[in-house]
PDB file of C-alpha atoms in Angstrom:
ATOM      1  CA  UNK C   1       0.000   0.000   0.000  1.00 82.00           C
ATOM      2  CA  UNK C   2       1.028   3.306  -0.654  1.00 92.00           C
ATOM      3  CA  UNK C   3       0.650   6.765   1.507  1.00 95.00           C
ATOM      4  CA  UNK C   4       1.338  10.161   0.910  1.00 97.00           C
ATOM      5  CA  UNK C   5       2.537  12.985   3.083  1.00 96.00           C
ATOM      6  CA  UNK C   6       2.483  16.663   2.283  1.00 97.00           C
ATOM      7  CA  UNK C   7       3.998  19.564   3.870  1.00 97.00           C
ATOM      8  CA  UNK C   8       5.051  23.334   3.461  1.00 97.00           C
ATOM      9  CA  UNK C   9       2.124  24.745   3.125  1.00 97.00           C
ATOM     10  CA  UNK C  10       1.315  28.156   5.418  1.00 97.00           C
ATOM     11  CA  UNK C  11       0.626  31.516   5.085  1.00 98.00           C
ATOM     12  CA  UNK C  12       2.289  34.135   2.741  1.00 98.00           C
ATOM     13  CA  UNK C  13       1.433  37.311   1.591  1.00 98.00           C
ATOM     14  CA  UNK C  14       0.190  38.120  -1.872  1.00 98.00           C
ATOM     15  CA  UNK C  15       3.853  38.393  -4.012  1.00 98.00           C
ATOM     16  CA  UNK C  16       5.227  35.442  -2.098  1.00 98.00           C
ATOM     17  CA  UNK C  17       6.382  31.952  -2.609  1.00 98.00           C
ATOM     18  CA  UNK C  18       6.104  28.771  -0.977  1.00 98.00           C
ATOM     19  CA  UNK C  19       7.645  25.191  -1.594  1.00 98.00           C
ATOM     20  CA  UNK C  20       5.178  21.976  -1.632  1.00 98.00           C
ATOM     21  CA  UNK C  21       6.986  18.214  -0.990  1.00 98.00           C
ATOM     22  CA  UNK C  22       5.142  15.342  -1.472  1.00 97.00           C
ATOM     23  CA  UNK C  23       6.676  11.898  -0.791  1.00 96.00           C
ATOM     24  CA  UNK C  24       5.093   8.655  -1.435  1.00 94.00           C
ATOM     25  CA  UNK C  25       6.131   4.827   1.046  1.00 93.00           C
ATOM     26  CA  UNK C  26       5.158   1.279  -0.462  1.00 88.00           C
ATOM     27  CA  UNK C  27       5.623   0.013  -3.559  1.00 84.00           C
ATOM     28  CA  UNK C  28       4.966   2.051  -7.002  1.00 86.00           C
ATOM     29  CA  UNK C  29       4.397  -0.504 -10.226  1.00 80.00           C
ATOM     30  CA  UNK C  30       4.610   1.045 -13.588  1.00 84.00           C
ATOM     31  CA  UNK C  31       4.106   4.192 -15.506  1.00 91.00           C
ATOM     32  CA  UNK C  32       2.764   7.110 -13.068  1.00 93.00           C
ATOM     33  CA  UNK C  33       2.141  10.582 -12.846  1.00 96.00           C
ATOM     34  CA  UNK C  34       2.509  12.686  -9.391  1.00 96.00           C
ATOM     35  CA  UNK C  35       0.712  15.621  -9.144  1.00 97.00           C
ATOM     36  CA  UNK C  36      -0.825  18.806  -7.398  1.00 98.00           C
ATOM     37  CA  UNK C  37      -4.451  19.728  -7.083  1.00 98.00           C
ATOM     38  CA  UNK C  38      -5.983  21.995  -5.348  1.00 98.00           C
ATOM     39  CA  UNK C  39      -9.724  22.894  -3.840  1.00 98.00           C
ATOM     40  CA  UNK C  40     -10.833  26.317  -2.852  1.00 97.00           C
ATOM     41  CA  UNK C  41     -14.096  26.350  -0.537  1.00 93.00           C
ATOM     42  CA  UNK C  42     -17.445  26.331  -2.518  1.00 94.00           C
ATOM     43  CA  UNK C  43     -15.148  24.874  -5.332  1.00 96.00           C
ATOM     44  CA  UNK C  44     -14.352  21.926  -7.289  1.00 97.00           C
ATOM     45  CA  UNK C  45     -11.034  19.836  -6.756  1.00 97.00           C
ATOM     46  CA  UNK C  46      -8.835  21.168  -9.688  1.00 97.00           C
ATOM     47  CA  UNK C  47      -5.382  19.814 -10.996  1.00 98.00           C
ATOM     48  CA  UNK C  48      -2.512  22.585 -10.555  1.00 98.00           C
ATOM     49  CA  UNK C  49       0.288  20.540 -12.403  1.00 98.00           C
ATOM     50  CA  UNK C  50       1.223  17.300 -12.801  1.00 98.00           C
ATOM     51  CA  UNK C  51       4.559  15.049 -14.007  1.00 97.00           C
ATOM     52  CA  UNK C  52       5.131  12.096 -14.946  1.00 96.00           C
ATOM     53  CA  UNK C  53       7.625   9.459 -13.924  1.00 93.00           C
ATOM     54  CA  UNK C  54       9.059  10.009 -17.449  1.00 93.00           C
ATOM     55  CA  UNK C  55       9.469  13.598 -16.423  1.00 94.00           C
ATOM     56  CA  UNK C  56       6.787  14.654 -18.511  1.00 96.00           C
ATOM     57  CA  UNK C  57       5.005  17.900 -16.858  1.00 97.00           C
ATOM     58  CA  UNK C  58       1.996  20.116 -17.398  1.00 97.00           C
ATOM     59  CA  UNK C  59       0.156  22.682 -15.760  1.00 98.00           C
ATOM     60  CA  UNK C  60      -3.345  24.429 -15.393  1.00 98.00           C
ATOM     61  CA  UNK C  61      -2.583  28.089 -17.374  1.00 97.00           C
ATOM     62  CA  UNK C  62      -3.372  29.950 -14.223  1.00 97.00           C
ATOM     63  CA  UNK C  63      -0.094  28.959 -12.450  1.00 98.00           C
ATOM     64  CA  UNK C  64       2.141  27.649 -15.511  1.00 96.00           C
ATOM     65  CA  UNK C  65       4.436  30.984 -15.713  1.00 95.00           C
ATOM     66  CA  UNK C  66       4.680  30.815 -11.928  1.00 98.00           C
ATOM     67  CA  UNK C  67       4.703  27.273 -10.348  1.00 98.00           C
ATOM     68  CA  UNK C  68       7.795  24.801 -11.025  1.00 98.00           C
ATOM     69  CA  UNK C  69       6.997  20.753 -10.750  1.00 98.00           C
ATOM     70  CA  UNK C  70       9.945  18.193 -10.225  1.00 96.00           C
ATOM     71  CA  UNK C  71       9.897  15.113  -8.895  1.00 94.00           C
ATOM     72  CA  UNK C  72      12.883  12.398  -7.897  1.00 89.00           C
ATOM     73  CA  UNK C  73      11.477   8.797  -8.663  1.00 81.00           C
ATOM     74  CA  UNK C  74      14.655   7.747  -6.669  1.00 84.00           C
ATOM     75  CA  UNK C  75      13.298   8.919  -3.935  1.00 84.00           C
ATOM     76  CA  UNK C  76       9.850   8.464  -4.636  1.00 89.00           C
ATOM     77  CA  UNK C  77       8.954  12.570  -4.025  1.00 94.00           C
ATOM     78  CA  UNK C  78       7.221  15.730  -6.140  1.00 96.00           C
ATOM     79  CA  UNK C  79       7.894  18.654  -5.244  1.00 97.00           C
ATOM     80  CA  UNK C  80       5.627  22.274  -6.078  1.00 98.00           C
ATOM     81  CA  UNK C  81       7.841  25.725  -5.955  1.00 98.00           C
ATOM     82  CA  UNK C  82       4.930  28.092  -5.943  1.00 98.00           C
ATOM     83  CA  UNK C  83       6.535  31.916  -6.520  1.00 98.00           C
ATOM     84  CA  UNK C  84       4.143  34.936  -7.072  1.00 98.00           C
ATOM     85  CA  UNK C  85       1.316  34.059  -5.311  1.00 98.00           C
ATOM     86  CA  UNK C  86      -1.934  35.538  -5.684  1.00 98.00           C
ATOM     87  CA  UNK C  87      -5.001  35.294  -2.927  1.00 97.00           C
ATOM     88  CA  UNK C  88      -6.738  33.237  -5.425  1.00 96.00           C
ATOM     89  CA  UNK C  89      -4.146  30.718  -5.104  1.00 98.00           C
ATOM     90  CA  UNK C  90      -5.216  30.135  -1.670  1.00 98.00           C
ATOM     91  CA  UNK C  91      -6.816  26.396  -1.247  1.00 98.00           C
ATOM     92  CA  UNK C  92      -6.057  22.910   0.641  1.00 98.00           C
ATOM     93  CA  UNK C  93      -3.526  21.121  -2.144  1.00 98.00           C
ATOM     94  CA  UNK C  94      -3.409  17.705  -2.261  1.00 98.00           C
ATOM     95  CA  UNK C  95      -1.063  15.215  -3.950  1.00 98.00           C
ATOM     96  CA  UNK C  96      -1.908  12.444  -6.067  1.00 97.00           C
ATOM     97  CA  UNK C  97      -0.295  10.071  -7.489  1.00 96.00           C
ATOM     98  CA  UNK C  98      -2.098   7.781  -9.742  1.00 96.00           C
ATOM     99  CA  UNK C  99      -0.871   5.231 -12.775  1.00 94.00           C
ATOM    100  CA  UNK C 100      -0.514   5.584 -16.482  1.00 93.00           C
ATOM    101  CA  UNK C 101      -1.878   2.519 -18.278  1.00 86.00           C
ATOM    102  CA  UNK C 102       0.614   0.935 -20.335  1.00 82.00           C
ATOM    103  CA  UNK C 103       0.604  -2.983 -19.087  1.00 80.00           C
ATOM    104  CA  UNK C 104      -3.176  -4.148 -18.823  1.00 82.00           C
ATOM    105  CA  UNK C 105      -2.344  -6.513 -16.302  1.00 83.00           C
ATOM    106  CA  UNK C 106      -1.251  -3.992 -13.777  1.00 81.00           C
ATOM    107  CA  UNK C 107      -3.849  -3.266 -11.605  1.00 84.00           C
ATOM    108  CA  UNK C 108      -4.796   0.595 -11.791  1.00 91.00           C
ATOM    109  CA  UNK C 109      -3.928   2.682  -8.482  1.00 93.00           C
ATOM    110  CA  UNK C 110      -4.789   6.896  -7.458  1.00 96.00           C
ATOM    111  CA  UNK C 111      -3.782   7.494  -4.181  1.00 96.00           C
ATOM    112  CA  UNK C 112      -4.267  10.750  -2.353  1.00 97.00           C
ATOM    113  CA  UNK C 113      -2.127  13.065   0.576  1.00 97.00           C
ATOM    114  CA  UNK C 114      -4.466  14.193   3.591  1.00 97.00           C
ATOM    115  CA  UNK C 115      -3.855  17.875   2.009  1.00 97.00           C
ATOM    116  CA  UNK C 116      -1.859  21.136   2.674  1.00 97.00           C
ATOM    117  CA  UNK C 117      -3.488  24.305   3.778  1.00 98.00           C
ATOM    118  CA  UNK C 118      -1.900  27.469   1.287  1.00 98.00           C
ATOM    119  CA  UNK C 119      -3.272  30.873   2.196  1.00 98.00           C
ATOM    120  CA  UNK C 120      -2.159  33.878   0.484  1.00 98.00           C
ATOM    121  CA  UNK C 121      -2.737  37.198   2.056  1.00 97.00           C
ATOM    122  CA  UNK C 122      -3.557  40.465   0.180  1.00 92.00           C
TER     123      UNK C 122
END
């Protein structure tokens, strides 16, 4: 089985940045992709940006000239360097990490982090 633990999340004021780690314990099988979403209160869950564990990234256009997504497969982490934050950025973030289908015997997985709180100050 696999878990996932967030942290850095806090709050910053508006202009700000803040640094999101993810890591992920058990076993991963296969193609994947690790990723960031986010929910805002009275709002749907929403996918911030996302990479694959070819390396493979993309990103919703809101944050793609301001948010950075790596990940070490070696280590089994993603990481989210959030820089110019706005107040609408503010929502509980959650990692996911879920499989690419590539081997239809491989069983398919999407496992989720108990979530970050990110509040941005104007």
């Amino acid at each position: 089985q696999v878990e996932l633990v967030e942290s850095g999340g806090g709050l910053v004021k508006s202009g700000g940045s803040l640094r999101l780690s993810c890591e992920a314990s058990g076993r991963i099988f296969g193609a994947n992709e690790m990723g960031w979403y986010r929910q805002a209160p009275g709002k749907e869950r929403e996918l911030v940006a996302s990479v694959t564990s070819r390396g493979r990234s993309k990103y919703t256009d809101s944050v793609k000239d301001r948010f950075t997504i790596s990940r070490d497969n070696a280590k089994n982490t993603v990481n989210l360097q959030m820089n110019s934050l706005k107040p609408e950025d503010t929502a509980v973030y959650y990692c996911n990490l879920r499989n690419i289908k590539v081997v239809i015997k491989h069983p398919d997985y999407n496992y989720w982090g108990q979530g970050t709180q990110v509040t941005i100050s104007s």
